[in-house]
Coordinates of C-alpha atoms and ligand atoms in Angstrom, one line a residue:
Chain A
X68 CA -11.5 -18.2 -21.5
X69 CA -7.6 -17.7 -23.1
X70 CA -8.4 -13.9 -23.5
X71 CA -9.7 -13.4 -19.8
X72 CA -7.3 -11.7 -17.5
X73 CA -9.1 -12.0 -14.1
X74 CA -12.3 -14.3 -13.5
X75 CA -13.9 -13.6 -10.0
X76 CA -16.0 -16.1 -9.0
X77 CA -18.7 -15.9 -6.0
X78 CA -16.7 -13.4 -4.1
X79 CA -18.1 -12.4 -0.5
X80 CA -16.4 -10.4 2.2
X81 CA -17.7 -10.3 5.4
X82 CA -15.8 -8.3 7.9
X83 CA -15.8 -8.8 11.4
X84 CA -14.7 -6.7 14.1
X85 CA -15.3 -7.4 17.8
X86 CA -18.3 -5.4 19.7
X87 CA -19.5 -4.7 16.0
X88 CA -22.1 -6.3 13.9
X89 CA -20.4 -8.2 10.6
X90 CA -20.0 -5.6 7.6
X91 CA -20.9 -7.4 4.4
X92 CA -18.6 -5.4 1.8
X93 CA -19.2 -7.3 -0.7
X94 CA -21.8 -10.1 -1.5
X95 CA -21.2 -13.1 -4.1
X96 CA -20.1 -11.0 -6.9
X97 CA -18.8 -12.6 -10.1
X98 CA -17.3 -11.1 -13.1
X99 CA -14.5 -11.5 -15.6
X100 CA -12.5 -8.9 -17.3
X101 CA -11.2 -9.7 -21.1
X102 CA -7.3 -9.3 -21.6
X103 CA -6.4 -5.7 -23.1
X104 CA -9.4 -4.2 -21.8
X105 CA -10.2 -0.9 -19.3
X106 CA -12.7 -1.9 -17.2
X107 CA -14.4 0.3 -14.7
X108 CA -15.3 -0.3 -11.4
X109 CA -18.3 2.0 -10.0
X110 CA -20.5 2.4 -7.0
X111 CA -21.4 4.7 -4.6
X112 CA -19.2 5.1 -1.6
X113 CA -19.2 2.1 0.6
X114 CA -20.5 0.1 -2.3
X115 CA -17.2 -2.6 -1.7
X116 CA -15.1 -1.5 -4.5
X117 CA -11.8 -0.8 -2.6
X118 CA -12.2 -4.4 -1.0
X119 CA -12.9 -5.9 -4.4
X120 CA -9.7 -4.3 -5.7
X121 CA -7.8 -5.7 -2.0
X122 CA -9.2 -9.0 -2.6
X123 CA -7.7 -9.2 -6.2
X124 CA -4.5 -7.9 -4.6
X125 CA -4.5 -10.7 -2.0
X126 CA -4.3 -8.0 0.6
X127 CA -7.8 -8.7 1.8
X128 CA -8.7 -12.6 2.2
X129 CA -12.3 -13.0 1.4
X130 CA -14.7 -14.6 3.1
X131 CA -15.8 -16.9 0.2
X132 CA -15.3 -17.0 -3.5
X133 CA -12.4 -17.4 -5.6
X134 CA -9.9 -15.2 -7.8
X135 CA -8.4 -17.0 -10.7
X136 CA -5.6 -15.4 -12.9
X137 CA -5.0 -17.7 -16.3
X138 CA -7.0 -20.4 -14.2
X139 CA -5.0 -20.4 -11.4
X140 CA -6.5 -19.3 -7.9
X141 CA -4.4 -16.7 -6.4
X142 CA -4.9 -17.4 -3.1
X143 CA -3.8 -21.0 -3.4
X144 CA -0.6 -19.6 -5.4
X145 CA -0.4 -15.6 -4.3
X146 CA 2.9 -15.2 -5.5
X147 CA 1.9 -16.2 -9.2
X148 CA -1.1 -13.5 -8.8
X149 CA 1.7 -11.0 -7.9
X150 CA 3.5 -11.7 -10.4
X151 CA 0.3 -10.8 -12.8
X152 CA -0.4 -7.7 -11.2
X153 CA 0.7 -4.3 -9.8
X154 CA -1.8 -1.9 -8.1
X155 CA -2.3 1.6 -7.2
X156 CA -4.4 1.7 -3.9
X157 CA -6.4 4.2 -2.5
X158 CA -5.3 7.5 -1.6
X159 CA -1.7 9.2 -2.4
X160 CA -0.1 6.4 -0.1
X161 CA 1.7 4.1 -2.3
X162 CA 5.6 5.7 -2.9
X163 CA 8.0 6.6 -0.3
X164 CA 7.8 10.2 0.7
X165 CA 11.5 10.5 1.3
X166 CA 12.6 8.8 -2.0
X167 CA 13.1 10.5 -5.3
X168 CA 11.1 9.5 -8.5
X169 CA 14.0 7.8 -9.7
X170 CA 14.7 6.1 -6.9
X171 CA 11.2 4.6 -6.0
X172 CA 10.9 3.7 -9.8
X173 CA 13.8 1.5 -9.0
X174 CA 12.6 0.4 -5.7
X175 CA 9.5 -0.8 -6.9
X176 CA 11.0 -2.7 -10.2
X177 CA 13.1 -4.2 -7.4
X178 CA 10.1 -5.9 -5.6
X179 CA 9.4 -7.7 -8.7
X180 CA 12.7 -9.1 -8.8
X181 CA 13.6 -6.6 -12.0
X182 CA 17.6 -5.2 -11.4
X183 CA 17.6 -1.5 -12.3
X184 CA 20.3 -1.8 -14.8
X185 CA 17.9 -4.1 -17.0
X186 CA 14.6 -1.4 -16.3
X187 CA 16.7 2.0 -16.7
X188 CA 15.5 2.9 -20.1
X189 CA 12.1 2.2 -19.0
X190 CA 12.4 4.2 -16.1
X191 CA 13.6 7.4 -18.1
X192 CA 11.0 6.7 -20.2
X193 CA 8.3 6.9 -17.7
X194 CA 10.1 9.9 -15.9
X195 CA 9.7 11.6 -19.2
X196 CA 5.7 10.5 -20.1
X197 CA 4.6 11.4 -16.8
X198 CA 6.6 14.7 -17.1
X199 CA 8.6 14.2 -13.9
X200 CA 12.0 15.1 -15.6
X201 CA 12.4 18.5 -13.4
X202 CA 11.4 16.7 -10.5
X203 CA 13.6 13.4 -10.6
X204 CA 16.0 14.3 -8.1
X205 CA 13.6 15.8 -5.4
X206 CA 12.1 13.6 -2.9
X207 CA 8.4 12.6 -3.5
X208 CA 7.4 14.7 -0.3
X209 CA 8.1 17.8 -2.2
X210 CA 5.9 16.8 -5.6
X211 CA 2.7 18.3 -6.0
X212 CA -0.4 16.2 -5.0
X213 CA -0.8 15.3 -8.9
X214 CA 2.8 14.1 -9.3
X215 CA 2.6 12.1 -6.5
X216 CA 0.2 10.4 -7.8
X217 CA 1.3 10.3 -11.7
X218 CA 4.6 8.9 -9.5
X219 CA 1.8 6.3 -8.1
X220 CA 0.8 5.3 -11.3
X221 CA 4.5 5.0 -12.7
X222 CA 5.5 2.7 -10.2
X223 CA 2.7 0.4 -10.8
X224 CA 3.8 0.6 -14.8
X225 CA 7.3 -0.3 -13.9
X226 CA 6.7 -3.5 -12.4
X227 CA 5.6 -4.2 -16.3
X228 CA 2.7 -6.5 -14.9
X229 CA 0.0 -7.7 -17.6
X230 CA -2.8 -6.1 -15.0
X231 CA -3.6 -2.6 -13.8
X232 CA -5.6 -2.1 -10.6
X233 CA -6.2 1.6 -9.8
X234 CA -8.4 2.6 -7.2
X235 CA -9.8 6.1 -7.5
X236 CA -6.2 7.1 -9.0
X237 CA -7.7 10.9 -10.1
X238 CA -9.2 11.6 -6.8
X239 CA -7.8 15.1 -5.8
X240 CA -6.4 16.2 -8.9
X241 CA -7.3 19.5 -10.5
X242 CA -9.2 19.0 -14.0
X243 CA -6.1 19.8 -15.8
X244 CA -4.0 16.9 -14.0
X245 CA -6.9 14.6 -13.9
X246 CA -7.2 14.9 -17.9
X247 CA -3.6 14.1 -18.1
X248 CA -3.5 11.2 -15.9
X249 CA -6.3 9.7 -17.5
X250 CA -4.8 9.9 -21.1
X251 CA -1.5 8.9 -19.8
X252 CA -3.2 5.6 -18.4
X253 CA -5.4 4.9 -21.5
X254 CA -2.4 5.2 -24.1
X255 CA -0.2 3.5 -22.2
X256 CA -2.1 0.5 -21.3
X257 CA -3.6 0.3 -25.1
X258 CA 0.1 0.7 -26.2
X259 CA 1.5 -2.1 -24.3
X260 CA -2.0 -4.2 -24.5
X261 CA -2.2 -4.5 -20.3
X262 CA -5.5 -5.0 -18.6
X263 CA -6.6 -2.2 -16.2
X264 CA -9.4 -2.2 -13.7
X265 CA -10.1 1.4 -12.4
X266 CA -12.5 2.4 -9.8
X267 CA -13.4 6.0 -10.0
X268 CA -16.3 8.3 -8.7
X269 CA -15.2 10.4 -11.7
X270 CA -17.5 9.6 -14.8
X271 CA -15.5 11.9 -17.2
X272 CA -12.4 9.3 -16.5
X273 CA -14.7 6.3 -16.6
X274 CA -16.4 7.2 -19.7
X275 CA -13.1 8.2 -21.6
X276 CA -11.2 4.9 -20.9
X277 CA -13.0 2.7 -19.8
X278 CA -14.3 0.1 -22.8
X279 CA -16.7 -1.7 -20.1
X280 CA -17.9 -0.7 -17.0
X281 CA -19.2 -2.8 -13.6
X282 CA -21.3 -1.3 -11.0
X283 CA -21.5 -2.7 -8.1
X284 CA -23.9 -1.3 -5.2
X285 CA -24.2 -2.4 -1.4
X286 CA -21.6 -5.3 -2.9
X287 CA -23.7 -6.5 -5.6
X288 CA -23.0 -6.3 -9.3
X289 CA -25.8 -4.1 -10.7
X290 CA -24.2 -3.8 -14.1
X291 CA -21.9 -5.3 -16.2
X292 CA -21.6 -4.2 -19.9
X293 CA -19.7 -2.0 -22.3
X294 CA -19.9 1.7 -22.0
X295 CA -21.4 1.7 -25.7
X296 CA -24.1 -0.6 -24.5
X297 CA -25.0 1.4 -21.4
X298 CA -25.7 4.4 -23.9
X299 CA -27.8 2.5 -26.1
X300 CA -29.7 1.2 -23.1
X301 CA -30.5 4.7 -21.9
X302 CA -30.3 6.7 -25.4
X303 CA -33.5 8.5 -24.6
X304 CA -35.8 9.6 -27.2
X305 CA -36.6 12.8 -25.7
X306 CA -36.8 15.6 -27.9
X307 CA -36.8 19.4 -27.8
X308 CA -38.9 21.6 -30.5
X309 CA -37.6 25.3 -30.6
X310 CA -40.4 27.1 -32.4
X311 CA -39.7 30.9 -33.7
X312 CA -43.4 32.0 -32.8
X313 CA -46.0 31.5 -30.3
X314 CA -48.5 28.5 -31.0
X315 CA -52.2 29.0 -31.8
X316 CA -54.7 27.7 -28.8
X317 CA -55.9 24.5 -31.0
X318 CA -52.0 23.5 -31.3
X319 CA -51.3 23.4 -28.2
X320 CA -54.7 21.5 -27.4
X321 CA -53.5 18.7 -30.2
X322 CA -50.1 18.8 -28.9
X323 CA -51.3 18.3 -25.3
X324 CA -53.7 15.6 -26.1
X325 CA -51.6 13.4 -28.6
X326 CA -48.3 13.7 -26.2
X327 CA -49.4 13.3 -22.5
X328 CA -45.4 13.9 -21.7
X329 CA -45.1 17.1 -23.8
X330 CA -44.1 20.6 -21.9
X331 CA -44.6 23.4 -23.9
X332 CA -42.8 26.5 -22.4
X333 CA -43.3 29.8 -24.1
X334 CA -40.5 32.5 -23.8
X335 CA -41.2 35.9 -25.5
X336 CA -41.7 35.1 -28.8
X337 CA -40.1 31.6 -28.8
X338 CA -41.3 28.0 -28.2
X339 CA -39.9 25.3 -26.4
X340 CA -41.6 22.0 -26.7
X341 CA -40.0 19.0 -24.9
X342 CA -41.5 15.4 -25.4
X343 CA -40.8 12.2 -25.9
X344 CA -41.2 10.2 -28.8
X345 CA -41.4 6.6 -29.3
X346 CA -41.8 6.4 -33.3
X347 CA -41.4 8.0 -36.5
X348 CA -44.9 8.7 -36.7
X349 CA -45.2 10.6 -33.5
X350 CA -42.1 13.0 -34.6
X351 CA -44.3 13.7 -38.1
X352 CA -47.1 13.8 -36.0
X353 CA -46.0 16.6 -34.7
X354 CA -44.6 18.6 -37.3
X355 CA -47.6 18.3 -38.7
X356 CA -49.3 19.8 -35.9
X357 CA -46.6 22.7 -35.7
X358 CA -47.2 22.8 -40.1
X359 CA -50.8 23.0 -39.7
X360 CA -50.2 26.9 -38.4
X361 CA -47.3 27.7 -40.2
X362 CA -45.1 27.7 -37.2
X363 CA -41.4 28.1 -38.0
X364 CA -39.2 25.1 -36.3
X365 CA -35.9 26.3 -35.8
X366 CA -34.5 23.7 -34.3
X367 CA -35.2 20.1 -33.1
X368 CA -32.6 17.8 -31.1
X369 CA -32.2 14.7 -29.6
X370 CA -31.0 14.9 -26.1
X371 CA -28.2 12.0 -25.1
X372 CA -27.7 11.6 -21.5
X373 CA -24.5 11.7 -20.4
X374 CA -22.9 8.8 -18.5
X375 CA -23.3 10.3 -14.9
X376 CA -27.0 10.3 -15.3
X377 CA -26.8 7.1 -16.4
X378 CA -24.7 5.7 -13.5
X379 CA -27.5 7.5 -11.3
X380 CA -30.6 6.2 -12.7
X381 CA -28.7 2.6 -12.6
X382 CA -27.6 2.9 -9.0
X383 CA -31.1 4.7 -8.1
X384 CA -33.0 1.8 -9.7
X385 CA -31.2 -0.7 -7.5
X386 CA -32.2 0.8 -4.3
Chain B
X212 CA 18.2 -16.6 -7.7
X213 CA 19.2 -13.6 -9.5
X214 CA 15.7 -11.9 -8.8
X215 CA 16.3 -12.8 -5.3
X216 CA 19.9 -10.4 -5.3
X217 CA 18.3 -8.3 -7.2
X218 CA 15.3 -7.6 -4.5
X219 CA 17.9 -8.4 -1.4
X220 CA 19.8 -4.8 -3.0
X221 CA 16.6 -3.1 -3.3
X222 CA 15.8 -3.5 0.5
X223 CA 19.4 -2.7 1.5
X224 CA 19.2 0.1 -0.9
X225 CA 16.1 1.7 0.6
X226 CA 17.1 1.4 4.0
X227 CA 20.4 3.0 3.2
X228 CA 19.1 5.3 1.9
X229 CA 16.4 6.5 4.1
X230 CA 18.6 5.8 6.8
X231 CA 21.1 8.9 5.0
X232 CA 17.8 11.0 4.4
X233 CA 16.8 10.6 8.5
X234 CA 20.9 11.4 9.2
X235 CA 19.5 14.1 11.5
X236 CA 17.6 11.4 13.3
X237 CA 20.6 9.2 13.3
X238 CA 23.3 11.7 14.8
X239 CA 20.9 12.8 17.5
X240 CA 19.8 9.3 18.2
X241 CA 23.8 8.8 18.7
X242 CA 23.8 11.6 20.6
X243 CA 20.9 10.6 23.0
X244 CA 22.6 7.2 23.5
X245 CA 25.8 8.8 24.4
X246 CA 24.5 11.4 26.9
X247 CA 22.4 8.2 28.5
X248 CA 25.5 6.2 29.1
X249 CA 27.6 9.0 30.3
X250 CA 24.7 9.8 33.0
X251 CA 24.8 5.7 33.9
X252 CA 28.5 6.4 33.7
X253 CA 29.1 9.1 36.3
X254 CA 26.4 7.9 38.5
X255 CA 28.1 4.5 38.7
X256 CA 31.7 6.3 38.9
X257 CA 30.3 8.1 42.1
X258 CA 28.8 5.3 43.9
X259 CA 31.0 2.5 42.6
X260 CA 34.2 3.3 42.2
X261 CA 36.0 2.1 46.0
X262 CA 34.6 -1.6 45.1
X263 CA 37.0 -4.2 43.8
X264 CA 35.4 -5.3 40.6
X265 CA 34.7 -1.7 39.2
X266 CA 36.7 -2.0 36.3
X267 CA 35.0 -5.1 35.0
X268 CA 31.4 -4.0 35.9
X269 CA 32.2 -0.9 34.4
X270 CA 32.8 -3.5 31.2
X271 CA 29.8 -5.4 31.8
X272 CA 28.0 -1.7 31.8
X273 CA 29.3 -1.1 28.5
X274 CA 28.4 -4.5 26.6
X275 CA 25.0 -4.5 28.5
X276 CA 24.3 -0.7 26.8
X277 CA 25.3 -1.8 23.6
X278 CA 23.3 -5.2 23.8
X279 CA 20.4 -3.1 24.6
X280 CA 20.8 -0.3 21.9
X281 CA 21.4 -3.1 19.5
X282 CA 18.5 -5.2 20.4
X283 CA 16.2 -2.0 20.7
X284 CA 17.0 -1.8 17.5
X285 CA 16.5 -5.4 16.1
X286 CA 12.9 -5.4 17.5
X287 CA 11.8 -1.9 16.2
X288 CA 13.1 -2.4 12.4
X289 CA 10.3 -5.1 12.3
X290 CA 7.4 -3.1 14.9
X291 CA 8.5 0.1 14.3
X292 CA 9.2 -0.2 10.3
X293 CA 6.2 -2.3 9.5
X294 CA 4.3 0.2 11.6
X295 CA 5.5 3.2 9.7
X296 CA 5.3 1.5 6.3
X297 CA 1.3 0.7 6.8
X298 CA 1.5 4.4 8.1
X299 CA 2.5 6.1 4.5
X300 CA 0.9 3.1 2.8
X301 CA 3.7 1.5 1.2
X302 CA 3.5 -1.8 3.6
X303 CA 0.5 -3.0 1.2
X304 CA 2.7 -2.4 -1.6
X305 CA 5.4 -4.6 -0.4
X306 CA 2.7 -7.1 0.0
X307 CA 2.6 -7.2 -3.4
X308 CA 5.9 -8.4 -3.8
X309 CA 5.8 -11.7 -6.4
X310 CA 8.9 -12.7 -4.9
X311 CA 7.1 -13.4 -1.6
X312 CA 6.9 -10.9 1.3
X313 CA 8.3 -13.4 4.1
X314 CA 11.5 -13.5 1.9
X315 CA 11.2 -9.6 1.6
X316 CA 11.3 -9.9 5.8
X317 CA 14.4 -12.0 6.0
X318 CA 16.2 -9.5 3.4
X319 CA 15.3 -6.7 5.8
X320 CA 16.7 -8.5 8.8
X321 CA 19.9 -9.3 7.1
X322 CA 20.0 -5.9 5.7
X323 CA 19.1 -4.2 9.0
X324 CA 21.5 -6.2 11.0
X325 CA 24.7 -4.6 9.0
X326 CA 22.8 -1.4 9.1
X327 CA 22.9 -1.1 12.8
X328 CA 26.4 -1.6 13.6
X329 CA 26.8 1.9 11.7
X330 CA 24.7 2.9 14.5
X331 CA 26.1 1.0 17.0
X332 CA 30.3 1.3 16.6
X333 CA 30.3 4.9 16.9
X334 CA 28.2 4.6 19.9
X335 CA 30.6 1.8 21.2
X336 CA 33.8 3.8 20.5
X337 CA 32.5 6.7 22.2
X338 CA 31.5 4.7 25.5
X339 CA 35.3 3.0 25.0
X340 CA 36.5 6.6 24.6
X341 CA 34.6 7.5 27.9
X342 CA 35.6 5.0 30.2
X343 CA 39.4 4.2 28.9
X344 CA 38.9 1.2 29.1
X345 CA 39.2 -1.0 25.4
X346 CA 37.6 -4.2 25.1
X347 CA 38.6 -7.3 23.4
X348 CA 36.8 -7.4 19.9
X349 CA 37.7 -10.9 18.4
X350 CA 35.1 -10.6 15.5
X351 CA 35.5 -14.4 14.9
X352 CA 34.1 -15.3 18.1
X353 CA 31.5 -12.3 18.7
X354 CA 30.0 -12.7 14.9
X355 CA 28.0 -16.2 15.6
X356 CA 27.3 -14.8 19.2
X357 CA 25.9 -12.1 18.2
X358 CA 23.6 -13.6 15.4
X359 CA 22.3 -16.3 17.7
X360 CA 21.7 -13.1 20.3
X361 CA 20.2 -11.0 18.1
X362 CA 18.0 -13.6 16.6
X363 CA 15.9 -13.6 19.6
X364 CA 15.6 -9.8 19.6
X365 CA 14.2 -10.2 16.2
X366 CA 12.0 -12.9 17.3
X367 CA 10.5 -10.6 19.7
X368 CA 10.4 -7.8 16.8
X369 CA 8.2 -10.5 14.9
X370 CA 6.1 -10.3 18.0
X371 CA 5.8 -6.9 18.4
X372 CA 5.3 -6.2 14.4
X373 CA 2.8 -8.9 14.2
X374 CA 0.6 -7.6 17.2
X375 CA 0.7 -3.7 15.5
X376 CA -0.3 -5.3 12.4
X377 CA -3.5 -6.3 14.0
X378 CA -3.7 -3.7 17.4
X379 CA -2.2 -0.5 15.6
X380 CA -1.3 1.5 19.1
X381 CA 1.9 0.1 19.3
X382 CA 4.1 2.8 20.5
X383 CA 3.6 2.9 24.4
X384 CA 3.6 -1.1 24.1
X385 CA 6.9 -1.2 22.4
X386 CA 8.3 1.3 25.1
X387 CA 7.6 -1.0 27.9
X388 CA 9.1 -3.8 25.3
X389 CA 12.1 -1.4 25.7
X390 CA 12.4 -2.2 29.3
X391 CA 11.5 -5.4 29.1
X392 CA 14.6 -6.3 26.8
X393 CA 16.7 -4.3 29.3
X394 CA 15.5 -7.0 31.9
X395 CA 16.6 -9.8 29.5
X396 CA 19.3 -8.5 29.3
X397 CA 20.5 -8.0 32.7
X398 CA 19.1 -11.1 34.1
X399 CA 21.9 -12.8 36.3
X400 CA 22.3 -16.6 34.4
X401 CA 25.3 -17.1 36.2
X402 CA 23.2 -16.8 39.6
X403 CA 20.3 -18.4 38.4
X404 CA 21.2 -20.6 35.3
X405 CA 17.4 -21.7 34.4
X406 CA 17.4 -17.6 33.8
X407 CA 19.2 -19.1 30.2
X408 CA 16.0 -19.6 28.8
X409 CA 15.1 -16.3 28.1
X410 CA 15.6 -14.2 25.3
X411 CA 19.1 -12.3 25.5
X412 CA 20.3 -13.4 28.7
X413 CA 22.6 -16.0 28.1
X414 CA 24.2 -14.6 25.1
X415 CA 24.8 -11.5 26.4
X416 CA 26.5 -13.5 29.2
X417 CA 28.4 -15.3 26.5
X418 CA 29.4 -11.7 24.9
X419 CA 30.4 -10.5 27.9
X420 CA 33.0 -13.3 28.4
X421 CA 34.6 -12.7 25.4
X422 CA 34.4 -8.7 25.2
X423 CA 35.0 -8.4 28.9
X424 CA 37.2 -11.5 29.9
X425 CA 38.6 -12.0 26.9
X426 CA 37.9 -15.4 26.3
X427 CA 37.6 -16.9 22.8
X428 CA 34.3 -18.6 21.5
X429 CA 36.3 -22.0 22.0
X430 CA 37.2 -21.4 25.7
X431 CA 33.3 -20.9 26.1
X432 CA 31.5 -24.4 27.3
X433 CA 30.1 -26.1 24.5
X434 CA 26.7 -27.0 26.1
X435 CA 26.3 -23.4 26.5
X436 CA 26.5 -22.4 22.9
X437 CA 24.1 -25.4 22.0
X438 CA 21.7 -23.5 24.2
X439 CA 22.2 -20.1 22.8
X440 CA 21.9 -21.4 19.4
X441 CA 18.8 -23.1 20.4
X442 CA 17.8 -20.3 21.8
X443 CA 17.9 -18.1 19.1
X444 CA 16.4 -20.5 16.5
X445 CA 13.7 -21.3 18.8
X446 CA 12.4 -17.3 19.8
X447 CA 12.9 -16.6 16.0
X448 CA 10.8 -19.0 15.2
X449 CA 7.9 -18.5 17.6
X450 CA 8.1 -14.7 16.9
X451 CA 7.6 -15.6 12.9
X452 CA 5.0 -18.1 13.7
X453 CA 3.3 -15.4 16.0
X454 CA 3.8 -12.9 13.2
X455 CA 2.0 -15.0 10.5
X456 CA -1.2 -15.3 12.4
X457 CA -1.1 -11.6 13.3
X458 CA -0.6 -11.2 9.6
X459 CA -3.5 -13.5 9.0
X460 CA -6.0 -11.9 11.2
X461 CA -4.6 -8.5 9.8
X462 CA -5.5 -9.3 5.8
X463 CA -8.8 -11.3 7.3
X464 CA -10.2 -8.1 9.0
X465 CA -8.5 -6.0 6.0
X466 CA -5.9 -4.0 8.1
X467 CA -2.6 -4.2 6.4
X468 CA -3.6 -0.3 4.6
X469 CA -4.8 1.0 8.4
X470 CA -2.9 2.7 10.9
Ligands
ATP169 N1 -11.1 -3.2 7.0 C1 -12.4 -3.3 6.9 N2 -12.9 -3.4 8.6 C2 -14.4 -3.2 8.2 N3 -15.4 -2.5 7.5 C3 -14.6 -2.6 6.6 C4 -13.1 -2.6 6.4 N4 -13.0 -1.9 5.0 C5 -14.0 -1.3 4.3 N5 -15.3 -1.7 5.5 C6 -16.9 -1.5 5.0 O1 -16.9 -2.2 3.5 C7 -17.9 -1.8 2.9 C8 -17.1 -1.0 1.7 O2 -16.1 -0.4 2.0 P1 -14.9 -0.2 0.5 O3 -14.0 0.6 1.4 O4 -14.9 -1.7 -0.2 O5 -16.1 0.6 -0.6 P2 -15.7 1.3 -1.4 O6 -16.7 1.3 -3.0 O7 -14.2 1.2 -1.8 O8 -16.3 3.0 -1.2 P3 -15.5 4.4 -1.5 O9 -16.2 4.9 -3.1 O10 -16.1 5.4 -0.2 O11 -13.6 4.2 -1.7 C9 -18.3 -0.4 4.1 O12 -19.0 -0.2 4.7 C10 -16.9 -0.2 4.9 O13 -17.4 0.5 5.9
MG170 MG1 -12.6 2.9 -1.9

């Protein structure tokens, strides 16, 4: 238990509105996040990611269930919970537009009771790391979207909490800014041993910075596993053979009869065979068939799914 | 303790910075208020110059007008600021302070109370210069009267702010509240003493006694002073309770980040 940063137990959130049917946004989910881990919270639109994060932040009161940090129920002791977490919430709406980056950082440190004098060296470091030096005295409303988002993340860091919650921090950023921001989050979190829960629709971000992912769909957890395990789980046994010449009719018949999933495509003087090979024997059998007519194998590749495909498969299977 | 001082300074500094950044708004606000007063003043002079009490009545208008501005600001510092912060998305961040949002609100009120003087004093000076009648400003007597009078305005502000968290559309509602405040300030408590139970009414009356009739706080009826203190505490407390109820509803419905 000691190495658990956040424990969510049977969390349920049902939004009730007048004249509208209640919405079950989160449905009895439970998970635990280990200290120092970066965990991705994934799911299609409306899956309940933001609701989950806001419940952890104490901004939305759960209908049922509990959230523990160090064995303390945060809805019993909200101030304790808030001393543990900082968050960047959905949309670029987390900083004061009329204040400069420096003033914003000072403000958010102050919200946590950290005096500006004591945090000044750290704010300077953050400004530098997040490449905001040139803009340190420019009001946030004049910064680019990417810079505003970086500032919001920096403001979360300046509170120096153990846990960081990020709700779609890279949404709306261009490829480069998104890359920059995700590297910063990863490096800084690892450096200071922070626990991070990050929601994102960008599978590149998730794959590159998360240790584990929790995938939710329609308010329920469908997967809670490490990224490497998911890759193993979904590693396919599909192979592609490129052969330099055309196959004989006999070869095609043999392949088709032994490997029912095989697809043979002939292009110019080249043949491409896509098939599933479940055992090593099958691999040898196929090679033997090719060898029987002296076909020259140009390449054999094993196709790995990318994380986006894995994600889609998981979400679709659950429908 | 040190944390709390840091939080207090942080809150005031932010309010101060925003005030400077919006200094155009501030200056235009002062000008608008002054023009509005000028309008009232010229109108009143045209119809009331012959009456015996003209001077004293004019002073009362100045004091009433000042208190109206002050209570509008007090009210809006909770209503409008909460609404603005929900809009720009920082309200949720404020709620996540580890020192507690309630404390933060109280600090903001104290800070605002002082910052509002920066707004009010120039308007007051302009008004007095225009009428040519300088009011009696006895700081020692006025401070406690102001605090308890405005406590009830902050209470109303808490109610408006709380309703704003839940119902969002508060601009038009707030405009109505402004006129209700005017009604409270103008309530004739001398003729109908029971009106003393309204927010702002008794306080306005006592402040007029000091500023217009040049009484010191020790010369005011003790029963009225006690009543004023109770009145301020009551409305502030009720306002805060209503606010907490609204806040709980907003948290239940997930509305803190909406606008
Ligand atoms: N304040 C609210 N009142 C009523 N329903 C809400 C509220 N907030 C969210 N919902 C509903 O709850 C469900 C989950 O929403 P949530 O915002 O948590 O999803 P999400 O996973 O963050 O989606 P996205 O990827 O689009 O950000 C949705 O059906 C949404 O319409
Ligand atoms: Mg969301």
